[in-house]
Amino acid sequence: MNVEQRYRRLYKPLVFLASLAPLAWLLCGAFGWFGAGLGADPVKKLEHEFGKTALNFLLLTLLVTPVRNLAGLPHLLRLRRMLGLFAFFYVVLHFTVYLVLDLELNFGTLFADIAKRPYITIGFAGLLLLIPLAVTSTNRMMRRLGRRWQKLHRLIYVIAALGVWHFYWQVKRDVREPLIYVGIVAVLLGYRWVRARAKATSSSGSATVPERT
Amino acid sequence: MTFRTPRIAPSEITPPEVFFNRRTLLAGALAAGASSLLPAAETAPSGAKLQYTRNAQYSVSEAPNKYEEITGYNNYYEFGTDKEDPKANSGSFRPTPWSVAVGGEAGVKGTFTLEDILKPHPLEERIYRFRCVEAWSMVIPWVGFPLSALIERFKPTAKAKYVEFTTLYDPHRMPGQRERVLAWPYVEGLRMDEAMHPLALMVVGLYGQTLPNQDGAPLRLIVPWKYGFKSIKAIVKINFTEKQPNTTWNLSAPQEYGFYANVNPQVDHPRWSQATERHIGAAFLAARRPTLPFNGYAEQVAGLYKGMDLRRYY
């Protein structure tokens, strides 16, 4: 098998199955299989775990480019779309648990929450922004949008920031875990910022004063 | 609201030690013929049985939560910030020997052993609602005695306007205190008239047995009309003060957690609604319920706050 085939026949199916593992584990918990459980408040547990899994997939998606560049693995790009779609998948599950199991389909509360509670406003904005990215993730849409596709998909930076902000703001007091997420997102976005700056200065040539670093 | 006799009396519920050991008991019964020396089961709640009477007048009619819910889902940051942490991290905590220091504006001061504190008070069981500021709720059969009866023994002076409680500070025994997530030790307080209200309860037991560590052993407060964080656990100090005490959550985020912290569906937490709550252990899609003013105890306690702006004094 060449590299292309290895990705198509081996790595992609494996990553796909691994990406379903968090869902499988939570389902085991929900039904009490294999000794798993969701504790005294299964709804909150599901809500939080789906949310955190979504964040993890967002960060994994953002990790593809740096790892690809730094480790010299250009084919890694082939996994990125799937990781991004899994982020969307888990965000949708997170929102569904919130709306159906937590709010019990009380739409009045839903709209009040979105309007009045900043952390929910932020989370909901992140969910809405993910929709166009998921919709335009097909090969056909990529071709059709051309250069605009990449521009559109830079929204992922905003979405990741909204996601960790949403996590940080809903915690009552112990912000240690959300701060770890904030740190990781800062590194992942900082990497891109530094690269973009480096590119800009190198392409503008000697006309500008070199950056001090 | 009125208090009716519970539909399911706690005495009719399988005692937790029997429930949790049903397999062991069954196995024991089967094995009884072969061996009468079967070791005692170790999964049973370790609490000792308490002598108490049931106080139906002060008990709500709802069925209490399961023992495993009340002891497996706790906010007790002294043992960790996750709900499962207190159960997991409090197993080796020894609430004996225990003493309580009483001071401030009181005629009787000093350090009292737990036995001294408890001795004169007959215990009673009260099934109270419990509402957490995080918008979840339970119904819990506590065993304890009125806080007012305890306070009377210390003869607070005319200057005593508030009573302040402090939790044990011992990072060796309470591992959560090694992280400064809150300003340890945990402090809570009540206005004197709140503390003297007959619903305010000093608690030593749960489901007829001594309090498990994760629920605040050996001595905690329960103020059923206030958010749960007011009901301080593992009390080592009682102080009578003229000024309003600086309480832990209030210090940590004053715009989110007030000194009064009365359950109030009309005054939202800045980050979430308090209009409804989710009842732990309720059936699928039937957990969310409207939150009641003063957690359902308005008839008894609303008078304490007559003329006060409850939006300002949240």
mmCIF file of N, CA and C in Angstrom, chain A residues 1 10 12 18 45-46 77-78 80 92-94 120 126 129 135 137 140 157 176 179 197 204 206 208:
data_model
loop_
_atom_site.group_PDB
_atom_site.id
_atom_site.type_symbol
_atom_site.label_atom_id
_atom_site.label_comp_id
_atom_site.label_asym_id
_atom_site.label_seq_id
_atom_site.Cartn_x
_atom_site.Cartn_y
_atom_site.Cartn_z
ATOM 1 N N MET A 1 0.847 -1.200 0.000
ATOM 2 C CA MET A 1 0.000 0.000 0.000
ATOM 3 C C MET A 1 0.880 1.246 0.000
ATOM 4 N N LEU A 10 -6.818 2.380 5.921
ATOM 5 C CA LEU A 10 -6.441 2.005 7.282
ATOM 6 C C LEU A 10 -6.663 3.158 8.268
ATOM 7 N N LYS A 12 -7.976 6.240 8.047
ATOM 8 C CA LYS A 12 -9.278 6.908 8.144
ATOM 9 C C LYS A 12 -10.322 6.045 8.868
ATOM 10 N N ALA A 18 -12.302 5.321 16.323
ATOM 11 C CA ALA A 18 -11.823 5.911 17.576
ATOM 12 C C ALA A 18 -12.658 7.135 17.947
ATOM 13 N N LYS A 45 -24.077 14.949 33.224
ATOM 14 C CA LYS A 45 -22.899 14.199 32.819
ATOM 15 C C LYS A 45 -22.831 14.114 31.289
ATOM 16 N N LEU A 46 -23.931 13.722 30.667
ATOM 17 C CA LEU A 46 -23.965 13.619 29.202
ATOM 18 C C LEU A 46 -23.692 14.970 28.564
ATOM 19 N N LEU A 77 -3.444 15.897 6.409
ATOM 20 C CA LEU A 77 -4.560 16.749 6.005
ATOM 21 C C LEU A 77 -5.807 15.925 5.678
ATOM 22 N N ARG A 78 -5.585 14.694 5.251
ATOM 23 C CA ARG A 78 -6.717 13.842 4.856
ATOM 24 C C ARG A 78 -7.615 13.483 6.041
ATOM 25 N N ARG A 80 -8.327 15.729 8.475
ATOM 26 C CA ARG A 80 -8.823 16.937 9.139
ATOM 27 C C ARG A 80 -10.332 17.112 9.009
ATOM 28 N N VAL A 92 -23.534 19.035 18.230
ATOM 29 C CA VAL A 92 -24.970 18.825 18.033
ATOM 30 C C VAL A 92 -25.528 17.921 19.144
ATOM 31 N N LEU A 93 -24.776 16.879 19.512
ATOM 32 C CA LEU A 93 -25.232 16.006 20.609
ATOM 33 C C LEU A 93 -25.312 16.796 21.929
ATOM 34 N N HIS A 94 -24.305 17.611 22.168
ATOM 35 C CA HIS A 94 -24.255 18.457 23.368
ATOM 36 C C HIS A 94 -25.494 19.354 23.424
ATOM 37 N N ILE A 120 -24.194 30.942 27.356
ATOM 38 C CA ILE A 120 -25.030 30.187 26.425
ATOM 39 C C ILE A 120 -25.099 30.910 25.082
ATOM 40 N N GLY A 126 -21.264 29.693 18.594
ATOM 41 C CA GLY A 126 -20.292 28.730 18.087
ATOM 42 C C GLY A 126 -20.970 27.620 17.295
ATOM 43 N N LEU A 129 -22.129 28.967 13.933
ATOM 44 C CA LEU A 129 -21.017 29.196 13.010
ATOM 45 C C LEU A 129 -20.460 27.895 12.453
ATOM 46 N N VAL A 135 -21.633 22.263 6.292
ATOM 47 C CA VAL A 135 -22.345 22.200 5.015
ATOM 48 C C VAL A 135 -21.366 22.303 3.850
ATOM 49 N N SER A 137 -18.339 21.264 3.687
ATOM 50 C CA SER A 137 -17.176 20.388 3.862
ATOM 51 C C SER A 137 -17.019 19.372 2.732
ATOM 52 N N ARG A 140 -17.311 18.892 -3.440
ATOM 53 C CA ARG A 140 -17.985 19.735 -4.427
ATOM 54 C C ARG A 140 -18.006 21.196 -3.960
ATOM 55 N N TYR A 157 -11.254 29.310 13.834
ATOM 56 C CA TYR A 157 -10.488 29.973 14.897
ATOM 57 C C TYR A 157 -11.441 30.675 15.869
ATOM 58 N N ARG A 176 -9.592 25.606 36.700
ATOM 59 C CA ARG A 176 -8.308 25.042 36.271
ATOM 60 C C ARG A 176 -8.414 24.317 34.937
ATOM 61 N N LEU A 179 -8.998 26.579 31.957
ATOM 62 C CA LEU A 179 -7.789 27.348 31.666
ATOM 63 C C LEU A 179 -6.788 26.530 30.854
ATOM 64 N N ARG A 197 2.546 36.010 10.259
ATOM 65 C CA ARG A 197 3.445 37.174 10.353
ATOM 66 C C ARG A 197 4.750 36.913 9.595
ATOM 67 N N SER A 204 7.040 40.455 1.849
ATOM 68 C CA SER A 204 7.158 41.885 1.581
ATOM 69 C C SER A 204 8.610 42.301 1.369
ATOM 70 N N SER A 206 12.628 43.233 1.436
ATOM 71 C CA SER A 206 13.500 44.099 2.208
ATOM 72 C C SER A 206 12.936 45.513 2.362
ATOM 73 N N THR A 208 10.543 46.463 4.102
ATOM 74 C CA THR A 208 10.146 46.785 5.471
ATOM 75 C C THR A 208 11.286 46.504 6.422
#
